[in-house]
Short mmCIF file of C-alpha atoms in Angstrom, two decimals:
data_model
loop_
_atom_site.label_atom_id
_atom_site.label_comp_id
_atom_site.label_asym_id
_atom_site.label_seq_id
_atom_site.Cartn_x
_atom_site.Cartn_y
_atom_site.Cartn_z
CA MET A 1 -31.26 -4.41 251.91
CA ASN A 2 -28.25 -4.42 254.23
CA GLU A 3 -28.15 -1.62 256.64
CA THR A 4 -24.43 -1.65 257.13
CA PHE A 5 -23.91 -0.10 253.78
CA THR A 6 -24.39 3.82 253.19
CA PRO A 7 -25.51 4.56 249.87
CA LEU A 8 -23.40 7.43 247.93
CA SER A 9 -24.94 10.30 246.37
CA ILE A 10 -24.62 10.92 242.50
CA GLY A 11 -22.28 14.06 243.29
CA GLN A 12 -20.33 12.07 245.60
CA ILE A 13 -19.49 9.27 242.98
CA THR A 14 -18.94 11.65 240.11
CA ARG A 15 -16.55 13.71 242.42
CA TYR A 16 -14.83 10.45 243.28
CA ILE A 17 -14.19 9.50 239.75
CA ARG A 18 -12.98 13.06 238.68
CA GLU A 19 -10.62 12.86 241.67
CA LEU A 20 -9.27 9.65 240.60
CA LEU A 21 -8.76 10.82 236.99
CA SER A 22 -6.87 13.98 238.18
CA GLN A 23 -4.61 11.69 240.09
CA ASP A 24 -3.77 9.40 237.34
CA ASP A 25 -0.35 10.30 235.74
CA LEU A 26 -1.36 9.12 232.25
CA LEU A 27 -4.74 10.85 232.00
CA SER A 28 -3.46 13.96 233.47
CA GLY A 29 -1.34 14.84 230.67
CA VAL A 30 -2.04 12.76 227.44
CA TRP A 31 -1.87 13.41 223.75
CA LEU A 32 -5.10 12.33 221.75
CA ARG A 33 -5.74 11.89 217.95
CA GLY A 34 -9.07 12.12 216.19
CA GLU A 35 -11.10 13.49 213.84
CA ALA A 36 -12.97 16.81 214.98
CA SER A 37 -16.90 17.17 214.82
CA ASN A 38 -19.54 19.38 216.46
CA VAL A 39 -17.13 22.44 216.62
CA THR A 40 -18.62 25.36 218.56
CA ARG A 41 -16.82 28.41 219.62
CA HIS A 42 -18.76 30.09 222.53
CA ALA A 43 -19.30 34.01 222.94
CA SER A 44 -17.10 33.70 225.96
CA GLY A 45 -14.25 32.49 223.88
CA HIS A 46 -14.31 28.97 224.88
CA LEU A 47 -13.96 26.31 222.17
CA TYR A 48 -15.97 23.15 222.21
CA PHE A 49 -15.65 20.23 219.81
CA THR A 50 -15.80 16.19 219.80
CA LEU A 51 -12.75 14.12 218.96
CA LYS A 52 -13.65 10.52 217.52
CA ASP A 53 -12.10 7.79 215.87
CA GLU A 54 -13.47 4.48 214.48
CA ASP A 55 -14.18 3.23 217.96
CA ALA A 56 -15.12 5.76 220.18
CA GLN A 57 -15.55 9.66 220.75
CA LEU A 58 -14.75 12.12 223.35
CA ARG A 59 -16.31 15.59 224.10
CA CYS A 60 -13.48 18.12 224.33
CA ALA A 61 -13.28 21.64 225.59
CA MET A 62 -10.41 24.26 225.18
CA TRP A 63 -10.69 27.41 227.63
CA ARG A 64 -10.39 30.83 226.14
CA PRO A 65 -6.61 31.64 227.07
CA ASP A 66 -5.44 28.46 225.15
CA ALA A 67 -8.18 28.90 222.27
CA GLY A 68 -7.01 32.49 221.73
CA ARG A 69 -3.40 31.33 220.99
CA LEU A 70 -4.68 28.89 218.05
CA ARG A 71 -3.25 30.16 214.71
CA PHE A 72 -5.79 28.34 212.61
CA PRO A 73 -9.46 27.47 212.73
CA VAL A 74 -10.64 24.16 214.06
CA GLU A 75 -12.62 22.69 211.12
CA VAL A 76 -15.18 19.63 211.23
CA GLY A 77 -13.63 16.61 209.45
CA ALA A 78 -10.02 17.64 210.04
CA ARG A 79 -7.64 15.54 212.20
CA TYR A 80 -5.91 17.03 215.19
CA LEU A 81 -3.55 16.13 217.80
CA ALA A 82 -4.69 17.51 221.12
CA TYR A 83 -2.68 17.68 224.51
CA GLY A 84 -4.59 17.89 227.84
CA GLN A 85 -6.22 15.87 230.59
CA VAL A 86 -9.27 13.56 230.91
CA THR A 87 -11.85 14.80 233.33
CA LEU A 88 -15.31 14.25 234.26
CA TYR A 89 -18.00 16.76 234.24
CA GLU A 90 -19.75 16.13 237.66
CA LYS A 91 -23.08 17.80 237.04
CA ARG A 92 -23.86 15.59 233.98
CA GLY A 93 -21.50 12.65 234.63
CA ASP A 94 -19.83 12.88 231.36
CA LEU A 95 -16.37 12.19 230.58
CA SER A 96 -14.70 14.91 228.85
CA PHE A 97 -11.09 16.15 227.60
CA VAL A 98 -9.71 19.54 228.46
CA ALA A 99 -7.35 20.43 225.71
CA GLU A 100 -4.44 22.83 226.52
CA HIS A 101 -2.72 22.54 222.99
CA LEU A 102 -4.13 21.68 219.65
CA GLU A 103 -2.47 21.30 216.20
CA PRO A 104 -3.39 19.65 212.98
CA ASP A 105 -2.44 15.91 212.62
CA GLY A 106 0.69 15.70 210.29
CA ARG A 107 1.99 19.22 210.39
CA GLY A 108 2.41 21.66 213.31
CA ALA A 109 -0.14 24.26 213.79
CA LEU A 110 2.34 27.21 213.65
CA HIS A 111 3.53 25.89 210.11
CA ILE A 112 0.05 25.93 208.88
CA ALA A 113 -0.73 29.43 209.91
CA TYR A 114 2.36 30.48 208.40
CA GLU A 115 1.79 29.14 205.16
CA ARG A 116 -1.82 30.39 205.00
CA LEU A 117 -0.60 33.98 206.07
CA LYS A 118 2.13 33.84 203.80
CA ALA A 119 -0.07 32.98 200.88
CA ARG A 120 -2.61 35.72 201.58
CA LEU A 121 -0.02 38.39 201.83
CA ALA A 122 1.72 37.42 198.95
CA ALA A 123 -1.60 37.52 196.88
CA GLU A 124 -1.71 41.22 198.09
CA GLY A 125 1.57 41.93 196.28
CA LEU A 126 3.40 42.60 199.68
CA PHE A 127 6.31 40.38 198.76
CA ASP A 128 6.86 41.58 195.04
CA GLU A 129 10.37 42.41 194.18
CA ALA A 130 9.16 45.53 192.45
CA ARG A 131 8.63 46.95 195.84
CA LYS A 132 12.04 46.24 196.96
CA ARG A 133 14.20 49.38 197.40
CA PRO A 134 18.12 49.43 197.15
CA LEU A 135 20.05 50.06 200.38
CA PRO A 136 21.95 53.30 200.53
CA PHE A 137 25.68 52.81 199.68
CA LEU A 138 27.06 54.64 202.66
CA PRO A 139 24.35 55.49 205.41
CA ARG A 140 24.97 58.05 207.80
CA ARG A 141 22.46 56.99 210.49
CA VAL A 142 21.12 53.65 210.98
CA GLY A 143 18.18 52.41 213.15
CA LEU A 144 18.03 49.21 215.08
CA ILE A 145 14.76 47.55 216.16
CA THR A 146 15.48 44.91 218.64
CA SER A 147 15.45 43.70 222.30
CA PRO A 148 17.76 46.34 224.30
CA THR A 149 19.18 43.21 226.44
CA GLY A 150 19.52 40.70 223.51
CA ALA A 151 22.98 39.68 222.40
CA ALA A 152 21.74 40.60 218.86
CA LEU A 153 21.94 44.52 219.64
CA HIS A 154 25.43 44.16 221.11
CA ASP A 155 26.78 42.22 218.19
CA MET A 156 25.39 44.56 215.65
CA VAL A 157 26.65 47.61 217.25
CA ARG A 158 30.11 46.06 217.40
CA ILE A 159 30.20 45.43 213.76
CA LEU A 160 28.78 48.56 212.81
CA ARG A 161 31.30 50.61 214.81
CA GLU A 162 34.32 48.40 213.59
CA ARG A 163 33.15 49.07 210.09
CA HIS A 164 32.23 52.70 210.26
CA PRO A 165 33.41 54.25 213.72
CA ARG A 166 31.56 57.72 212.99
CA LEU A 167 28.36 56.02 212.13
CA ASP A 168 25.23 57.43 213.99
CA LEU A 169 23.19 54.64 215.72
CA VAL A 170 19.55 54.95 216.71
CA VAL A 171 18.04 51.92 218.91
CA ILE A 172 14.30 51.77 219.05
CA PRO A 173 13.62 49.08 221.69
CA ALA A 174 11.03 46.46 221.12
CA ARG A 175 10.08 42.97 222.59
CA VAL A 176 11.03 40.22 220.29
CA GLN A 177 9.37 37.11 222.04
CA GLY A 178 6.12 36.47 223.63
CA ASP A 179 2.51 37.28 223.08
CA ALA A 180 3.34 41.25 223.24
CA ALA A 181 5.89 41.02 220.87
CA PRO A 182 4.13 41.54 217.65
CA GLU A 183 2.55 44.77 218.92
CA SER A 184 5.67 46.13 220.38
CA ILE A 185 7.64 45.59 216.98
CA ALA A 186 5.10 47.02 214.90
CA GLN A 187 4.84 50.15 217.20
CA ALA A 188 8.63 50.34 217.16
CA ILE A 189 8.59 50.53 213.39
CA VAL A 190 6.18 53.40 213.32
CA ALA A 191 8.32 55.16 215.96
CA ALA A 192 11.33 54.70 213.57
CA CYS A 193 9.51 56.34 210.99
CA GLY A 194 9.42 59.68 213.05
CA VAL A 195 13.24 59.65 213.62
CA GLU A 196 14.72 62.16 211.49
CA ARG A 197 17.36 61.25 208.84
CA LEU A 198 17.23 57.62 209.29
CA ASP A 199 18.94 56.09 206.17
CA VAL A 200 18.37 52.43 206.79
CA LEU A 201 16.39 50.40 209.33
CA ILE A 202 17.38 46.98 210.70
CA VAL A 203 14.76 44.85 212.19
CA GLY A 204 15.64 41.61 213.90
CA ARG A 205 16.64 39.39 216.76
CA GLY A 206 18.98 36.32 217.38
CA GLY A 207 17.96 32.72 216.73
CA GLY A 208 15.54 30.54 218.34
CA SER A 209 12.61 28.05 217.74
CA LEU A 210 9.64 28.53 215.45
CA GLU A 211 7.59 29.71 218.33
CA ASP A 212 10.27 32.13 219.71
CA LEU A 213 10.62 33.87 216.20
CA TRP A 214 6.75 33.88 215.66
CA ALA A 215 6.38 37.64 216.39
CA PHE A 216 8.21 38.20 212.93
CA ASN A 217 5.44 36.37 211.27
CA ASP A 218 2.68 38.34 212.84
CA GLU A 219 0.47 40.08 210.20
CA ARG A 220 0.70 43.38 212.20
CA VAL A 221 4.38 43.16 211.94
CA VAL A 222 4.49 42.52 208.27
CA ARG A 223 2.09 45.16 207.47
CA ALA A 224 4.19 47.81 209.54
CA LEU A 225 7.25 46.74 207.48
CA ALA A 226 5.49 47.17 204.23
CA ASN A 227 4.34 50.72 205.14
CA CYS A 228 7.57 51.90 206.42
CA PRO A 229 9.10 54.43 204.05
CA ILE A 230 12.74 53.76 205.14
CA PRO A 231 14.68 51.02 203.34
CA LEU A 232 14.59 47.88 205.52
CA VAL A 233 16.82 44.80 206.38
CA SER A 234 15.28 41.94 208.04
CA ALA A 235 17.80 40.04 210.38
CA VAL A 236 15.91 37.36 212.22
CA GLY A 237 17.35 34.21 213.63
CA HIS A 238 20.02 32.15 211.95
CA GLU A 239 20.58 31.44 208.21
CA THR A 240 18.19 28.66 207.98
CA ASP A 241 15.38 30.64 209.76
CA PHE A 242 12.77 32.38 207.28
CA THR A 243 9.96 34.72 208.56
CA LEU A 244 7.56 36.68 206.78
CA ALA A 245 9.34 39.85 207.79
CA ASP A 246 12.31 38.56 205.41
CA PHE A 247 9.88 38.23 202.56
CA VAL A 248 8.45 41.86 202.87
CA ALA A 249 11.76 43.66 203.56
CA ASP A 250 14.05 45.22 200.98
CA ALA A 251 16.83 42.96 201.95
CA ARG A 252 17.35 39.63 204.03
CA ALA A 253 20.43 39.05 206.39
CA ALA A 254 21.06 35.49 207.47
CA THR A 255 21.87 37.03 211.05
CA PRO A 256 21.97 40.22 212.89
CA THR A 257 26.04 40.56 212.42
CA ALA A 258 25.34 39.63 208.86
CA ALA A 259 22.92 42.63 208.64
CA ALA A 260 25.42 45.11 210.13
CA ALA A 261 28.00 44.08 207.51
CA LEU A 262 25.49 44.37 204.62
CA VAL A 263 24.35 47.63 205.56
CA VAL A 264 27.71 49.42 206.11
CA PRO A 265 30.64 48.73 204.08
CA LEU A 266 34.05 48.16 205.69
CA ALA A 267 36.18 51.17 206.16
CA GLU A 268 39.15 49.58 204.51
CA GLU A 269 37.04 48.29 201.60
CA LEU A 270 35.88 51.99 201.19
CA ARG A 271 39.61 53.13 201.00
CA GLU A 272 40.47 50.45 198.64
CA PHE A 273 37.30 51.19 196.38
CA VAL A 274 38.24 54.95 196.45
CA ALA A 275 41.84 54.11 195.60
CA ALA A 276 40.84 51.85 192.78
CA ASN A 277 38.58 54.31 191.30
CA LEU A 278 41.18 56.91 191.51
CA GLN A 279 43.77 54.90 189.67
CA ASP A 280 41.14 54.04 187.05
CA ALA A 281 40.32 57.99 186.64
CA ALA A 282 44.25 58.75 186.40
CA ARG A 283 44.63 55.98 183.78
CA LEU A 284 41.65 57.32 181.72
CA LEU A 285 42.98 60.94 182.06
CA ASP A 286 46.36 60.04 181.11
CA ARG A 287 45.09 58.16 177.89
CA HIS A 288 42.94 61.04 177.07
CA LEU A 289 45.97 63.49 177.34
CA THR A 290 48.07 61.07 175.28
CA GLU A 291 45.59 60.81 172.45
CA GLY A 292 45.03 64.78 172.43
CA ARG A 293 48.91 65.26 172.38
CA ARG A 294 49.05 62.81 169.53
CA ARG A 295 46.19 64.78 167.58
CA VAL A 296 48.02 68.12 168.22
CA GLU A 297 51.28 66.70 166.82
CA ARG A 298 49.78 65.23 163.83
CA SER A 299 48.08 68.60 163.20
CA LEU A 300 51.33 70.55 163.56
CA GLU A 301 52.85 68.29 160.96
CA ARG A 302 50.33 69.37 158.35
CA ALA A 303 51.33 71.98 155.63
CA ALA A 304 48.78 74.58 156.92
CA PHE A 305 50.60 74.82 160.31
CA ALA A 306 54.18 74.69 158.68
CA HIS A 307 53.31 77.54 156.12
CA PRO A 308 50.05 78.96 157.48
CA LEU A 309 50.52 82.12 155.12
CA ASN A 310 50.18 79.96 152.19
CA ARG A 311 46.73 79.16 152.87
CA VAL A 312 45.90 82.79 153.51
CA LEU A 313 47.25 83.72 149.90
CA ARG A 314 45.50 80.98 148.41
CA HIS A 315 42.17 82.32 150.14
CA ARG A 316 43.04 85.94 149.04
CA GLN A 317 43.38 84.86 145.65
CA GLU A 318 40.42 82.88 145.26
CA LEU A 319 38.50 85.96 146.88
CA GLU A 320 39.99 88.14 144.16
CA ARG A 321 38.94 85.75 141.36
CA GLN A 322 35.57 85.34 142.75
CA SER A 323 35.34 89.32 143.13
CA GLY A 324 36.29 89.61 139.42
CA ARG A 325 33.64 87.14 138.39
CA LEU A 326 31.05 88.96 140.53
CA CYS A 327 31.73 92.22 139.07
CA ILE A 328 31.62 90.86 135.26
CA VAL A 329 28.40 89.01 136.16
CA GLY A 330 26.93 92.34 137.89
CA LYS A 331 27.84 94.44 134.83
CA ASP A 332 26.33 91.87 132.30
CA LEU A 333 23.09 91.88 134.49
CA LEU A 334 22.94 95.61 134.74
CA ARG A 335 23.28 95.93 130.89
CA HIS A 336 20.62 93.34 130.12
CA ARG A 337 18.39 95.23 132.60
CA ARG A 338 18.91 98.50 130.85
CA GLU A 339 18.19 97.11 127.45
CA ARG A 340 14.98 95.19 128.89
CA THR A 341 13.94 98.64 130.38
CA ALA A 342 14.69 100.53 127.19
CA ALA A 343 12.61 97.96 125.07
CA LEU A 344 9.83 98.26 127.58
CA ALA A 345 9.87 101.98 127.58
CA GLY A 346 9.61 102.00 123.76
CA ARG A 347 6.62 99.79 123.89
CA LEU A 348 4.85 101.75 126.53
CA HIS A 349 5.59 105.01 124.44
CA ALA A 350 4.01 103.43 121.41
CA LEU A 351 1.04 102.75 123.37
CA SER A 352 0.74 106.00 125.05
CA PRO A 353 -2.01 108.53 123.97
CA LEU A 354 0.75 111.26 123.66
CA GLY A 355 2.23 109.03 120.85
CA VAL A 356 -1.02 109.06 118.88
CA LEU A 357 -1.48 112.77 119.49
CA ALA A 358 2.01 113.19 118.11
CA ARG A 359 0.92 111.58 114.96
CA GLY A 360 -1.48 114.40 114.14
CA TYR A 361 -4.56 112.98 115.83
CA ALA A 362 -6.79 114.96 118.46
CA LEU A 363 -8.65 113.87 121.61
CA VAL A 364 -12.07 115.35 122.15
CA ARG A 365 -13.66 115.63 125.52
CA HIS A 366 -16.99 117.11 126.51
CA ASP A 367 -17.54 117.74 130.30
CA GLY A 368 -14.46 115.63 131.15
CA LYS A 369 -15.66 112.62 128.93
CA ILE A 370 -14.10 111.42 125.69
CA VAL A 371 -16.25 112.08 122.81
CA ARG A 372 -16.12 109.05 120.36
CA ARG A 373 -19.16 109.47 118.17
CA ALA A 374 -20.79 112.48 116.41
CA THR A 375 -23.91 111.69 118.13
CA GLU A 376 -22.34 112.40 121.43
CA ALA A 377 -22.09 116.17 120.70
CA LEU A 378 -24.95 118.51 119.94
CA PRO A 379 -24.60 122.13 118.51
CA GLY A 380 -23.70 124.60 121.17
CA ASP A 381 -21.73 122.11 123.02
CA ARG A 382 -18.29 123.17 124.44
CA LEU A 383 -15.61 120.92 123.36
CA ASP A 384 -11.96 120.48 124.55
CA ILE A 385 -9.71 119.32 121.69
CA HIS A 386 -6.40 118.13 123.02
CA LEU A 387 -3.49 118.26 120.43
CA ARG A 388 0.06 117.33 120.81
CA ASP A 389 1.33 120.81 121.89
CA GLY A 390 -1.99 122.18 123.51
CA CYS A 391 -5.54 122.21 123.88
CA LEU A 392 -8.41 124.06 121.65
CA VAL A 393 -11.66 125.00 123.32
CA SER A 394 -14.44 124.90 120.58
CA VAL A 395 -18.18 125.16 120.37
CA VAL A 396 -20.10 122.82 118.03
CA GLU A 397 -21.81 124.91 115.17
CA GLU A 398 -23.21 121.94 113.28
CA VAL A 399 -23.07 118.16 113.36
CA SER A 400 -23.41 116.20 110.10
CA TRP A 401 -22.65 112.56 109.11
CA THR A 402 -23.59 110.15 106.22
CA THR A 403 -23.69 106.84 107.97
CA GLU A 404 -23.44 105.15 111.43
CA ILE A 405 -19.93 104.45 111.85
CA PRO A 406 -18.99 102.17 114.88
CA ALA A 407 -16.90 103.59 117.50
CA VAL A 408 -13.19 102.60 117.15
CA GLU A 409 -10.03 103.47 118.93
CA LEU A 410 -7.94 105.91 117.28
CA SER A 411 -4.89 104.79 115.53
CA GLU A 412 -2.90 105.19 112.32
CA SER A 413 -4.80 102.29 110.92
CA SER A 414 -8.15 103.43 111.85
CA PRO A 415 -10.29 104.53 108.87
CA ARG A 416 -11.20 108.40 108.50
CA PRO A 417 -14.81 108.95 109.84
CA SER A 418 -17.34 109.86 107.09
CA TYR A 419 -18.85 112.67 109.33
CA CYS A 420 -17.51 115.83 110.76
CA LEU A 421 -18.06 118.39 113.44
CA LYS A 422 -18.28 122.11 112.67
CA THR A 423 -16.86 124.15 115.55
CA LYS A 424 -15.76 127.51 116.11
CA GLY A 425 -12.99 128.29 118.44
CA THR A 426 -13.44 130.38 121.53
CA PRO A 427 -11.07 133.05 122.33
#
């Protein structure tokens, strides 16, 4: 071995290689494409995986701050585009890749996350048209949730003041961009619900990239909008920009200025609207008055109005005629009732016991009971004999009969009994 050469330690050589890699402009910021395998998310929040293709594979790591910004899960077998730097892990001498950004190969990561969240929230019914509420026709108090320093706020205030100078505006400030924006917007929506007499609420910001508008795709913001009891207008970005806030809001405006015009009608338009309605009401009233006047004129042309006493006379004659008929019918009915009453009275008199007594028969009672047979009286019994004009009180001296005669009701056609009672009267 040549003593002029000094051997290097393993640590020295790996450190030297790592420094060479860090000084290489290509390897310090490079895009890689490959299929993910061996995906592991550490408890610390770091993400470890391997990217491979048909020729080779490379171990990769994504530290917690970058991994926490991912909008999608990293799945085994899926292809990804990764941006970062190639480095060497000194302790093991392993070549590795530290990823700062990761997105699915073929579509952007934000787009993938947007579509997945949209599908999940739609399945819950948050975007259903049945949930949409109508905006008030003429609000008196409008809430604005946006950045207090952005141009969108100034544009909305200007348009609202031009259209309705007396409109009451309430600004609820919120951050509309960055990692803290979703929580800030959600809190502003909750705060707006506590503001008294808010008729409508506009939530939005000016235009920007998908990343700039991403706060309005956050699930926290979407659910806060869905739970807000105040009618909502989403005004995020430009006409071609669509966020999940647009789908859950009661109405969408292409821009913040369009939202201001949508919420409040122009004062001149209101005056024209009122004037047109007054004209319609005047025409309708005039038509009703004309038709009523014609009906009155046609009625006055009738004979009843020309000679009103004639109708009264006709009714009086008819009343007299009907009264005469009523008297005749009443007399006939009364006569018929009298004749019927007399006939019933005659029949009743013929059936009366007094009528039988008037024909010479007598009614015999013993102790209040009618005596129908000779066997019902004994010598010495006291009998009351009722005649037409009085009563005889007698005492039975003797009872005699020849045959048993069945008891019959006394009448003119009844056979004379073949027995007799001998009685003597009492003083």
